[in-house]
Amino acid sequence: MSTKTEQTITFFNLAIVLALCLGSLTYGYTFSIVSTTLGQPAWFEYFDLTQDATAPRYDYTNQIIGAMNACFSGGGFFGAIFVGWACDYLGRKKTLLVATPIAIVAGALQGGAVNIAMFLVGRLLGGFAVGILVVLVPLFQSEIAPPATRGFLVSQHGVVLVLGYSLAAWVGVACYFSKNAAFQWRFPLCLQCLWPLAMLVLTPFLPESPRWLLMNNRESEAWDTVSKLHSSGKDREHTSHFAMEEFYQMKRQVNADKAAAVGESVWTLFTKPSYRKRMICAFLTMFGAESTGILVVYNYSVLLYQGLGFKGSLPLILAAAYVSVACCGNYINSLLIDRVGRVKLLLIGFTGCMVSLCFEAAMSAEYIGTTKNQGLSAGVFFLFLYITFYGCCIDANTFVYCSEIFPNHIRSRGLAFSLAVLFLSTIAYLEAAPTAFAQVGWKYYLLFIILTSINIPLVWYFFPETKGLSLEEIGEKFGDEVAVHLTDLTEEQRRELDKVIESEKEGAGTYHAETGEVKAAEA
């Protein structure tokens, strides 16, 4: 039986993944649009702020810039904590219906802001909404993806997320040339309402996660979803049979997870060795990614290019090109991740980012404030080299790894913890960045260089590889017992497993080899 055929990506599976990516686009655009806002002179004028370092209100301006990023990251932190509970209690689908209306209101508040307080409230609510979405989307995608292509499918979250960055950047460039001062900064902010609105319209048509349905004793609905996910007209017999095997594995593992969860509390995440190792890996993944300095470099990229001597619309154009490279890099990441593996890519990415940032710090120290074009151009080159390593090896990879290492009954809480770490890291780094760049300049890069040099050996020593394994089988890498193995079975073992599955018709249903169809058992 061909494993490749069994795990073909079906149209239904791909359609769900791409529909969920509207949540990724919402996060990317909502987060990124503030970077282009900082390049719009009309925004500074409207709120009585200044870009002149010698002006009396310059310190106040830096505080406001830091505050709007801190509000977003703070909201994201609470959104990530909330989704850990909501995904288990409400389900994946209903939690989407909580996040999207909040995102729409947040965009409206920012685009229609009449004072800085209203703008900051919009950023806080926007952060809360995308804190939910950035956890929920890869979680949902990982639970509907076949093992062999899960890396590619879940990586689309990172691809579209960075597409949101790129879209926001180019919209900012286009609006910079508008002669209408209000349109120049209000339109890009209002546009962030569009993506969650589309998500809100499509959500009723999405199926619920089969693993969540099994955890909540809704077996018949779970089987309906699994059979549709693997329904392929090209090889119906094989795909239907693989659906039977995967569903059997899900069922058995859910029962084992339920038994293991008896008597557990939130503290078990940190006290049980196999869970604790996952939490450490999740922390190091997200903290390590943020500690490369990625969001500081991107969020203040317009200001960095201005510091390198570029004027007018050119900093906005360079920032837009920067995230376009990141978007292409994320797609390359999605193609590599199931071949090269998660851990190898992380190691390559962290090393490349660290080396690039070393050179960037050197160029900034030597040439910022001068008119030496060759040195300034080299500074831009190393920023682009940096984002190439980050996009191709790290960005989408972090979401894939953190979404798949936790067992079914704690996956939402584990991934919520991972993204909470991300937002806490961004609060610390982004809040300090304007003042740090103003006070110590290029030396702020040294923090990220040192932290990344520490993270690289930790990842190499501590992280188990997860490529090619089903979500249920990954537990074995962390010391848990796996109820059923499907990966790398011999033909004899698979025949024996098929006999067991067919003998348990009450669960998944009855498989008919002649027709390739499965009749669901009575609930």
Short mmCIF file of C-alpha atoms in Angstrom, two decimals:
data_model
loop_
_atom_site.label_atom_id
_atom_site.label_comp_id
_atom_site.label_asym_id
_atom_site.label_seq_id
_atom_site.Cartn_x
_atom_site.Cartn_y
_atom_site.Cartn_z
CA MET A 1 0.00 0.00 0.00
CA SER A 2 1.50 3.35 -1.01
CA THR A 3 2.00 5.74 1.87
CA LYS A 4 2.39 8.61 -0.57
CA THR A 5 -1.03 7.92 -2.08
CA GLU A 6 -2.65 7.54 1.30
CA GLN A 7 -1.46 10.92 2.46
CA THR A 8 -2.25 12.97 -0.65
CA ILE A 9 -3.47 16.47 0.14
CA THR A 10 -7.14 16.56 -0.89
CA PHE A 11 -8.96 19.64 -2.16
CA PHE A 12 -11.19 19.66 0.94
CA ASN A 13 -8.15 19.54 3.23
CA LEU A 14 -6.36 22.32 1.35
CA ALA A 15 -9.50 24.47 1.21
CA ILE A 16 -9.86 24.35 5.02
CA VAL A 17 -6.19 25.21 5.53
CA LEU A 18 -6.40 28.20 3.18
CA ALA A 19 -9.68 29.43 4.69
CA LEU A 20 -8.06 29.33 8.14
CA CYS A 21 -5.18 31.34 6.70
CA LEU A 22 -7.47 34.37 6.66
CA GLY A 23 -6.79 34.37 10.40
CA SER A 24 -3.06 34.31 9.62
CA LEU A 25 -3.51 37.24 7.23
CA THR A 26 -5.40 39.11 9.95
CA TYR A 27 -2.51 38.65 12.38
CA GLY A 28 0.17 39.58 9.85
CA TYR A 29 -1.57 42.69 8.54
CA THR A 30 -2.78 43.89 11.95
CA PHE A 31 0.63 43.52 13.52
CA SER A 32 2.56 44.96 10.60
CA ILE A 33 0.47 47.93 9.60
CA VAL A 34 1.80 49.99 12.50
CA SER A 35 5.28 49.80 10.96
CA THR A 36 4.09 51.64 7.86
CA THR A 37 2.07 54.02 10.03
CA LEU A 38 5.38 55.13 11.52
CA GLY A 39 6.46 56.11 8.00
CA GLN A 40 3.43 58.35 7.40
CA PRO A 41 4.15 62.02 8.31
CA ALA A 42 0.40 62.75 8.49
CA TRP A 43 -0.01 60.35 11.43
CA PHE A 44 2.64 62.18 13.45
CA GLU A 45 1.08 65.54 12.60
CA TYR A 46 -2.46 64.48 13.52
CA PHE A 47 -1.48 63.26 16.99
CA ASP A 48 0.96 66.12 17.58
CA LEU A 49 4.04 63.87 17.59
CA THR A 50 7.45 64.52 16.10
CA GLN A 51 10.21 62.70 14.22
CA ASP A 52 12.72 65.45 14.99
CA ALA A 53 15.22 64.13 17.55
CA THR A 54 15.94 67.69 18.71
CA ALA A 55 12.29 68.59 19.36
CA PRO A 56 10.94 68.78 22.96
CA ARG A 57 8.24 66.15 22.27
CA TYR A 58 10.66 63.57 20.84
CA ASP A 59 10.89 61.59 24.09
CA TYR A 60 7.09 61.62 24.39
CA THR A 61 6.82 60.36 20.79
CA ASN A 62 9.14 57.43 21.58
CA GLN A 63 6.98 56.59 24.61
CA ILE A 64 3.83 56.55 22.45
CA ILE A 65 5.50 54.36 19.81
CA GLY A 66 6.64 51.96 22.51
CA ALA A 67 3.18 52.03 24.13
CA MET A 68 1.29 51.16 20.96
CA ASN A 69 3.50 48.11 20.43
CA ALA A 70 3.25 47.18 24.12
CA CYS A 71 -0.58 47.46 23.97
CA PHE A 72 -0.68 45.16 20.97
CA SER A 73 1.67 42.61 22.52
CA GLY A 74 -0.11 42.83 25.89
CA GLY A 75 -3.46 42.20 24.21
CA GLY A 76 -1.88 39.32 22.30
CA PHE A 77 -0.61 37.79 25.54
CA PHE A 78 -4.10 37.82 27.11
CA GLY A 79 -5.63 36.56 23.84
CA ALA A 80 -3.20 33.64 23.82
CA ILE A 81 -4.03 32.79 27.44
CA PHE A 82 -7.78 33.03 26.71
CA VAL A 83 -7.62 30.75 23.66
CA GLY A 84 -5.99 27.98 25.69
CA TRP A 85 -9.24 27.69 27.63
CA ALA A 86 -11.66 28.61 24.82
CA CYS A 87 -10.37 26.00 22.35
CA ASP A 88 -11.03 23.20 24.82
CA TYR A 89 -14.33 24.52 26.20
CA LEU A 90 -15.96 26.04 23.09
CA GLY A 91 -14.17 24.11 20.36
CA ARG A 92 -11.93 25.37 17.58
CA LYS A 93 -14.73 26.62 15.35
CA LYS A 94 -16.68 28.63 17.93
CA THR A 95 -13.48 30.26 19.18
CA LEU A 96 -12.96 31.67 15.67
CA LEU A 97 -16.37 33.33 16.02
CA VAL A 98 -15.14 35.04 19.19
CA ALA A 99 -11.91 36.41 17.69
CA THR A 100 -13.05 37.77 14.35
CA PRO A 101 -15.66 40.36 15.53
CA ILE A 102 -13.14 41.74 18.04
CA ALA A 103 -10.57 42.11 15.24
CA ILE A 104 -13.09 44.02 13.13
CA VAL A 105 -13.91 46.45 15.98
CA ALA A 106 -10.19 46.92 16.69
CA GLY A 107 -9.45 47.90 13.09
CA ALA A 108 -12.35 50.36 13.09
CA LEU A 109 -11.12 52.01 16.30
CA GLN A 110 -7.60 52.48 14.92
CA GLY A 111 -8.69 53.73 11.51
CA GLY A 112 -11.24 56.11 13.03
CA ALA A 113 -9.14 57.24 16.02
CA VAL A 114 -9.68 60.87 17.03
CA ASN A 115 -7.11 60.82 19.83
CA ILE A 116 -4.14 58.71 20.85
CA ALA A 117 -6.08 56.95 23.64
CA MET A 118 -8.64 55.63 21.12
CA PHE A 119 -5.80 54.46 18.89
CA LEU A 120 -4.12 52.60 21.76
CA VAL A 121 -7.40 50.90 22.78
CA GLY A 122 -7.73 49.73 19.17
CA ARG A 123 -4.21 48.29 19.30
CA LEU A 124 -5.00 46.52 22.59
CA LEU A 125 -8.17 44.90 21.20
CA GLY A 126 -6.41 44.06 17.94
CA GLY A 127 -3.68 42.32 19.91
CA PHE A 128 -6.26 40.33 21.90
CA ALA A 129 -8.01 39.16 18.72
CA VAL A 130 -4.87 38.11 16.89
CA GLY A 131 -3.52 36.52 20.09
CA ILE A 132 -6.44 34.11 19.70
CA LEU A 133 -5.98 33.66 15.95
CA VAL A 134 -2.23 33.10 15.98
CA VAL A 135 -2.72 30.17 18.38
CA LEU A 136 -5.91 28.81 16.88
CA VAL A 137 -4.99 28.72 13.20
CA PRO A 138 -1.89 26.44 13.37
CA LEU A 139 -3.59 24.36 16.08
CA PHE A 140 -6.61 23.76 13.85
CA GLN A 141 -4.46 23.14 10.77
CA SER A 142 -2.24 20.61 12.53
CA GLU A 143 -5.28 18.59 13.62
CA ILE A 144 -6.63 18.14 10.09
CA ALA A 145 -3.34 17.60 8.20
CA PRO A 146 -1.93 14.18 7.14
CA PRO A 147 1.41 13.37 8.88
CA ALA A 148 3.62 13.36 5.77
CA THR A 149 2.44 16.80 4.61
CA ARG A 150 1.59 18.41 7.96
CA GLY A 151 4.70 20.59 7.86
CA PHE A 152 3.77 21.98 4.44
CA LEU A 153 0.12 22.60 5.34
CA VAL A 154 0.72 24.19 8.76
CA SER A 155 3.57 26.25 7.27
CA GLN A 156 0.97 28.06 5.17
CA HIS A 157 0.05 29.86 8.38
CA GLY A 158 3.54 31.39 8.40
CA VAL A 159 3.48 32.04 4.64
CA VAL A 160 0.18 33.93 4.72
CA LEU A 161 1.05 35.63 8.01
CA VAL A 162 4.11 37.18 6.36
CA LEU A 163 2.03 37.86 3.25
CA GLY A 164 0.01 40.05 5.62
CA TYR A 165 3.22 41.83 6.59
CA SER A 166 4.06 42.36 2.92
CA LEU A 167 0.57 43.52 2.00
CA ALA A 168 0.56 46.03 4.84
CA ALA A 169 3.94 47.34 3.75
CA TRP A 170 2.97 47.86 0.10
CA VAL A 171 -0.37 49.43 1.07
CA GLY A 172 1.63 51.82 3.24
CA VAL A 173 3.90 52.65 0.30
CA ALA A 174 0.94 53.34 -1.99
CA CYS A 175 -0.84 55.53 0.58
CA TYR A 176 2.32 57.53 1.27
CA PHE A 177 1.83 59.25 -2.09
CA SER A 178 -1.79 60.24 -1.37
CA LYS A 179 -2.35 63.99 -1.14
CA ASN A 180 -5.18 63.38 1.32
CA ALA A 181 -3.46 63.47 4.72
CA ALA A 182 -6.23 61.55 6.52
CA PHE A 183 -6.41 58.85 3.82
CA GLN A 184 -2.63 58.45 3.98
CA TRP A 185 -2.74 56.77 7.40
CA ARG A 186 -6.42 55.98 8.06
CA PHE A 187 -7.09 53.79 5.00
CA PRO A 188 -4.31 51.25 5.70
CA LEU A 189 -5.57 50.91 9.29
CA CYS A 190 -9.22 50.53 8.24
CA LEU A 191 -8.29 47.87 5.68
CA GLN A 192 -7.38 45.49 8.51
CA CYS A 193 -11.14 44.96 9.09
CA LEU A 194 -11.49 43.17 5.72
CA TRP A 195 -9.63 39.93 6.52
CA PRO A 196 -11.45 39.05 9.78
CA LEU A 197 -14.74 39.95 8.08
CA ALA A 198 -14.03 37.36 5.35
CA MET A 199 -13.03 34.86 8.08
CA LEU A 200 -16.32 35.52 9.91
CA VAL A 201 -18.30 34.77 6.73
CA LEU A 202 -16.46 31.49 6.01
CA THR A 203 -16.31 30.07 9.54
CA PRO A 204 -19.83 28.51 9.54
CA PHE A 205 -18.78 26.37 6.56
CA LEU A 206 -15.69 24.92 8.28
CA PRO A 207 -15.82 21.49 9.98
CA GLU A 208 -14.86 21.11 13.63
CA SER A 209 -11.53 19.46 14.44
CA PRO A 210 -12.01 15.66 14.51
CA ARG A 211 -9.64 15.33 17.45
CA TRP A 212 -11.64 17.85 19.51
CA LEU A 213 -14.84 16.02 18.57
CA LEU A 214 -13.37 12.73 19.79
CA MET A 215 -12.23 14.35 23.04
CA ASN A 216 -15.86 15.41 23.53
CA ASN A 217 -17.37 11.99 22.69
CA ARG A 218 -18.79 13.02 19.29
CA GLU A 219 -17.44 10.03 17.38
CA SER A 220 -19.84 10.01 14.45
CA GLU A 221 -19.16 13.66 13.59
CA ALA A 222 -15.42 13.07 13.94
CA TRP A 223 -15.54 10.15 11.50
CA ASP A 224 -17.55 12.20 8.98
CA THR A 225 -14.83 14.87 9.03
CA VAL A 226 -11.91 12.42 8.77
CA SER A 227 -13.49 10.56 5.86
CA LYS A 228 -14.05 13.85 3.99
CA LEU A 229 -10.49 15.01 4.69
CA HIS A 230 -9.08 11.90 2.99
CA SER A 231 -11.68 11.51 0.26
CA SER A 232 -9.81 11.35 -3.03
CA GLY A 233 -11.31 10.30 -6.35
CA LYS A 234 -7.92 9.23 -7.72
CA ASP A 235 -7.42 6.30 -5.36
CA ARG A 236 -10.57 5.98 -3.29
CA GLU A 237 -9.79 2.56 -1.87
CA HIS A 238 -6.40 3.54 -0.48
CA THR A 239 -7.46 6.94 0.84
CA SER A 240 -10.54 5.50 2.52
CA HIS A 241 -8.44 2.79 4.10
CA PHE A 242 -5.93 5.33 5.37
CA ALA A 243 -8.82 7.35 6.83
CA MET A 244 -9.90 4.19 8.70
CA GLU A 245 -6.41 3.63 10.06
CA GLU A 246 -5.90 7.25 11.10
CA PHE A 247 -9.30 7.40 12.77
CA TYR A 248 -8.58 4.21 14.68
CA GLN A 249 -5.26 5.67 15.84
CA MET A 250 -6.96 8.94 16.88
CA LYS A 251 -9.62 7.07 18.84
CA ARG A 252 -7.19 4.86 20.69
CA GLN A 253 -4.89 7.75 21.54
CA VAL A 254 -7.76 9.96 22.71
CA ASN A 255 -8.84 7.20 25.09
CA ALA A 256 -5.27 6.91 26.37
CA ASP A 257 -5.00 10.70 26.76
CA LYS A 258 -8.28 10.86 28.67
CA ALA A 259 -7.06 8.19 31.04
CA ALA A 260 -3.75 10.01 31.51
CA ALA A 261 -5.55 13.33 32.13
CA VAL A 262 -7.41 12.06 35.19
CA GLY A 263 -6.24 14.08 38.19
CA GLU A 264 -4.17 16.47 36.09
CA SER A 265 -4.21 20.23 36.62
CA VAL A 266 -2.58 23.17 34.88
CA TRP A 267 0.50 22.61 37.05
CA THR A 268 0.92 19.14 35.53
CA LEU A 269 2.21 20.90 32.43
CA PHE A 270 5.32 21.81 34.43
CA THR A 271 5.58 18.84 36.82
CA LYS A 272 5.12 15.79 34.57
CA PRO A 273 8.50 15.11 32.86
CA SER A 274 7.14 14.48 29.34
CA TYR A 275 4.93 17.59 29.51
CA ARG A 276 7.68 19.69 31.06
CA LYS A 277 10.07 18.82 28.25
CA ARG A 278 7.45 19.94 25.74
CA MET A 279 6.94 23.22 27.60
CA ILE A 280 10.70 23.85 27.60
CA CYS A 281 10.90 23.11 23.87
CA ALA A 282 7.93 25.40 23.18
CA PHE A 283 9.48 28.18 25.27
CA LEU A 284 12.87 27.89 23.60
CA THR A 285 11.28 27.78 20.13
CA MET A 286 9.28 31.00 20.51
CA PHE A 287 11.69 32.83 22.79
CA GLY A 288 14.58 31.80 20.56
CA ALA A 289 12.81 33.05 17.44
CA GLU A 290 11.98 36.42 19.02
CA SER A 291 15.47 36.68 20.52
CA THR A 292 16.96 36.78 17.04
CA GLY A 293 15.59 40.34 17.09
CA ILE A 294 13.18 39.74 14.21
CA LEU A 295 10.29 41.93 15.36
CA VAL A 296 12.55 44.74 16.52
CA VAL A 297 14.34 44.74 13.16
CA TYR A 298 11.06 44.62 11.21
CA ASN A 299 8.81 46.81 13.33
CA TYR A 300 11.37 49.60 13.36
CA SER A 301 12.71 48.87 9.88
CA VAL A 302 11.49 52.18 8.48
CA LEU A 303 13.29 54.01 11.28
CA LEU A 304 16.40 51.85 10.75
CA TYR A 305 16.52 52.70 7.04
CA GLN A 306 16.07 56.36 7.89
CA GLY A 307 18.99 56.01 10.33
CA LEU A 308 21.07 54.52 7.50
CA GLY A 309 20.49 57.73 5.55
CA PHE A 310 17.54 56.86 3.29
CA LYS A 311 14.88 59.56 2.93
CA GLY A 312 11.33 60.11 1.65
CA SER A 313 9.44 57.06 0.40
CA LEU A 314 12.58 54.90 0.05
CA PRO A 315 12.52 53.56 3.67
CA LEU A 316 8.91 52.42 3.11
CA ILE A 317 9.83 50.76 -0.19
CA LEU A 318 12.80 48.98 1.40
CA ALA A 319 10.60 47.81 4.30
CA ALA A 320 8.04 46.46 1.82
CA ALA A 321 10.74 44.67 -0.18
CA TYR A 322 12.12 43.26 3.10
CA VAL A 323 8.86 41.53 4.03
CA SER A 324 8.32 40.38 0.46
CA VAL A 325 11.62 38.49 0.76
CA ALA A 326 10.35 37.09 4.09
CA CYS A 327 7.14 35.92 2.41
CA CYS A 328 9.04 34.06 -0.31
CA GLY A 329 11.33 32.63 2.37
CA ASN A 330 8.37 31.26 4.32
CA TYR A 331 7.11 29.45 1.24
CA ILE A 332 10.57 27.92 0.74
CA ASN A 333 10.39 26.93 4.42
CA SER A 334 7.10 25.12 3.78
CA LEU A 335 8.70 23.13 0.94
CA LEU A 336 11.77 22.19 2.98
CA ILE A 337 10.26 21.42 6.38
CA ASP A 338 8.95 17.89 5.63
CA ARG A 339 12.21 16.98 3.85
CA VAL A 340 14.96 18.58 5.94
CA GLY A 341 13.18 18.44 9.30
CA ARG A 342 12.12 21.01 11.88
CA VAL A 343 15.20 20.98 14.12
CA LYS A 344 17.85 21.18 11.37
CA LEU A 345 16.10 24.18 9.84
CA LEU A 346 15.92 25.93 13.21
CA LEU A 347 19.66 25.42 13.74
CA ILE A 348 20.52 26.72 10.26
CA GLY A 349 18.20 29.70 10.71
CA PHE A 350 19.43 30.73 14.16
CA THR A 351 23.06 30.50 13.04
CA GLY A 352 22.44 32.50 9.85
CA CYS A 353 20.50 35.21 11.70
CA MET A 354 23.20 35.55 14.35
CA VAL A 355 26.01 35.91 11.80
CA SER A 356 23.99 38.39 9.70
CA LEU A 357 23.20 40.48 12.76
CA CYS A 358 26.89 40.56 13.73
CA PHE A 359 27.72 42.12 10.38
CA GLU A 360 24.72 44.46 10.58
CA ALA A 361 25.86 45.72 13.97
CA ALA A 362 29.35 46.33 12.57
CA MET A 363 27.99 48.24 9.56
CA SER A 364 25.69 50.32 11.78
CA ALA A 365 28.51 51.14 14.20
CA GLU A 366 30.80 52.24 11.39
CA TYR A 367 28.52 54.01 8.93
CA ILE A 368 25.31 55.33 10.57
CA GLY A 369 25.46 59.11 10.51
CA THR A 370 27.96 59.16 7.61
CA THR A 371 27.46 59.66 3.88
CA LYS A 372 29.48 56.60 2.83
CA ASN A 373 27.03 54.92 0.47
CA GLN A 374 28.92 51.63 0.17
CA GLY A 375 28.82 51.05 3.92
CA LEU A 376 25.16 52.04 4.14
CA SER A 377 24.29 49.72 1.26
CA ALA A 378 26.15 46.89 3.01
CA GLY A 379 23.97 47.55 6.08
CA VAL A 380 20.86 47.06 3.95
CA PHE A 381 22.34 43.89 2.40
CA PHE A 382 22.89 42.27 5.80
CA LEU A 383 19.34 43.15 6.89
CA PHE A 384 18.07 41.32 3.80
CA LEU A 385 20.42 38.38 4.38
CA TYR A 386 19.11 38.20 7.93
CA ILE A 387 15.46 38.01 6.83
CA THR A 388 16.34 35.39 4.21
CA PHE A 389 17.66 33.04 6.90
CA TYR A 390 14.74 33.83 9.21
CA GLY A 391 12.07 33.34 6.54
CA CYS A 392 13.52 30.19 4.98
CA CYS A 393 14.31 28.37 8.21
CA ILE A 394 12.58 29.78 11.32
CA ASP A 395 9.35 31.72 10.85
CA ALA A 396 6.75 29.17 9.72
CA ASN A 397 8.75 26.41 11.39
CA THR A 398 8.07 27.74 14.90
CA PHE A 399 4.30 27.45 14.45
CA VAL A 400 4.58 23.95 13.00
CA TYR A 401 6.80 22.62 15.78
CA CYS A 402 4.85 24.12 18.68
CA SER A 403 1.49 23.03 17.27
CA GLU A 404 2.47 19.36 16.93
CA ILE A 405 4.52 18.49 20.03
CA PHE A 406 1.63 18.48 22.55
CA PRO A 407 -0.86 15.60 23.03
CA ASN A 408 -4.54 16.09 22.16
CA HIS A 409 -5.85 16.98 25.61
CA ILE A 410 -3.30 19.72 26.30
CA ARG A 411 -2.50 20.90 22.75
CA SER A 412 -4.45 24.15 22.99
CA ARG A 413 -2.97 25.03 26.40
CA GLY A 414 0.55 24.13 25.30
CA LEU A 415 0.35 26.15 22.10
CA ALA A 416 -1.27 29.02 24.01
CA PHE A 417 1.72 29.00 26.36
CA SER A 418 4.07 29.06 23.34
CA LEU A 419 2.43 32.12 21.83
CA ALA A 420 2.10 33.81 25.21
CA VAL A 421 5.91 33.56 25.39
CA LEU A 422 6.08 35.16 21.94
CA PHE A 423 3.95 38.13 23.02
CA LEU A 424 5.78 38.58 26.33
CA SER A 425 9.06 38.64 24.41
CA THR A 426 7.74 41.25 21.99
CA ILE A 427 6.54 43.44 24.87
CA ALA A 428 10.02 43.42 26.38
CA TYR A 429 11.88 43.95 23.12
CA LEU A 430 9.56 46.38 21.29
CA GLU A 431 8.78 48.57 24.29
CA ALA A 432 12.48 49.11 24.89
CA ALA A 433 13.51 49.43 21.24
CA PRO A 434 12.81 53.15 20.52
CA THR A 435 14.66 54.27 23.64
CA ALA A 436 17.41 51.66 23.18
CA PHE A 437 18.13 52.72 19.60
CA ALA A 438 18.08 56.37 20.69
CA GLN A 439 20.42 55.77 23.66
CA VAL A 440 22.79 52.96 22.65
CA GLY A 441 22.14 52.62 18.90
CA TRP A 442 23.71 49.57 17.23
CA LYS A 443 24.72 48.08 20.60
CA TYR A 444 21.09 46.97 21.07
CA TYR A 445 21.84 44.29 18.46
CA LEU A 446 24.37 42.71 20.84
CA LEU A 447 21.52 41.55 23.09
CA PHE A 448 20.07 39.43 20.27
CA ILE A 449 23.44 38.14 19.13
CA ILE A 450 24.26 36.89 22.65
CA LEU A 451 20.83 35.32 23.24
CA THR A 452 20.87 33.50 19.90
CA SER A 453 24.37 32.14 20.57
CA ILE A 454 22.95 30.61 23.77
CA ASN A 455 19.83 29.21 22.09
CA ILE A 456 21.64 27.35 19.29
CA PRO A 457 23.30 24.65 21.48
CA LEU A 458 20.10 24.27 23.52
CA VAL A 459 18.08 23.49 20.39
CA TRP A 460 20.74 21.08 19.11
CA TYR A 461 20.89 19.17 22.40
CA PHE A 462 17.30 19.25 23.60
CA PHE A 463 14.88 19.20 20.63
CA PRO A 464 13.56 15.88 19.23
CA GLU A 465 12.75 15.73 15.49
CA THR A 466 9.05 15.28 14.63
CA LYS A 467 8.86 15.21 10.83
CA GLY A 468 6.80 12.45 9.22
CA LEU A 469 5.11 11.31 12.44
CA SER A 470 1.41 11.54 13.19
CA LEU A 471 0.39 13.82 16.06
CA GLU A 472 -0.34 10.73 18.12
CA GLU A 473 3.11 9.20 17.53
CA ILE A 474 5.10 12.32 18.42
CA GLY A 475 4.42 11.65 22.12
CA GLU A 476 6.92 8.79 22.05
CA LYS A 477 9.70 11.31 21.34
CA PHE A 478 8.92 12.92 24.71
CA GLY A 479 8.59 9.71 26.71
CA ASP A 480 4.84 9.08 26.46
CA GLU A 481 3.23 5.79 25.45
CA VAL A 482 1.74 5.63 21.96
CA ALA A 483 -1.43 3.56 21.66
CA VAL A 484 -1.15 2.75 17.92
CA HIS A 485 1.74 3.15 15.44
CA LEU A 486 1.02 3.77 11.76
CA THR A 487 4.28 5.24 10.51
CA ASP A 488 6.84 2.83 8.98
CA LEU A 489 4.73 -0.28 9.45
CA THR A 490 5.75 -3.36 7.47
CA GLU A 491 3.16 -4.86 5.13
CA GLU A 492 2.60 -7.72 7.60
CA GLN A 493 2.11 -5.34 10.52
CA ARG A 494 -0.31 -3.28 8.45
CA ARG A 495 -2.38 -6.35 7.56
CA GLU A 496 -2.56 -7.28 11.23
CA LEU A 497 -3.63 -3.75 12.11
CA ASP A 498 -6.30 -3.82 9.40
CA LYS A 499 -7.75 -6.99 10.91
CA VAL A 500 -7.97 -5.28 14.31
CA ILE A 501 -9.64 -2.22 12.81
CA GLU A 502 -12.22 -4.26 10.96
CA SER A 503 -12.97 -6.20 14.13
CA GLU A 504 -13.85 -2.93 15.92
CA LYS A 505 -16.65 -1.84 13.65
CA GLU A 506 -18.47 -0.04 16.43
CA GLY A 507 -15.97 2.83 16.36
CA ALA A 508 -14.87 3.88 12.90
CA GLY A 509 -17.38 1.91 10.84
CA THR A 510 -17.16 -0.92 8.32
CA TYR A 511 -14.68 -0.78 5.45
CA HIS A 512 -15.75 -2.39 2.15
CA ALA A 513 -12.70 -3.32 0.09
CA GLU A 514 -14.74 -3.91 -3.08
CA THR A 515 -16.14 -0.37 -3.23
CA GLY A 516 -13.55 1.51 -1.18
CA GLU A 517 -16.39 2.93 0.93
CA VAL A 518 -16.85 3.13 4.67
CA LYS A 519 -20.22 2.89 6.32
CA ALA A 520 -20.23 4.78 9.62
CA ALA A 521 -21.40 2.82 12.63
CA GLU A 522 -24.48 3.84 14.53
CA ALA A 523 -23.74 6.38 17.28
#
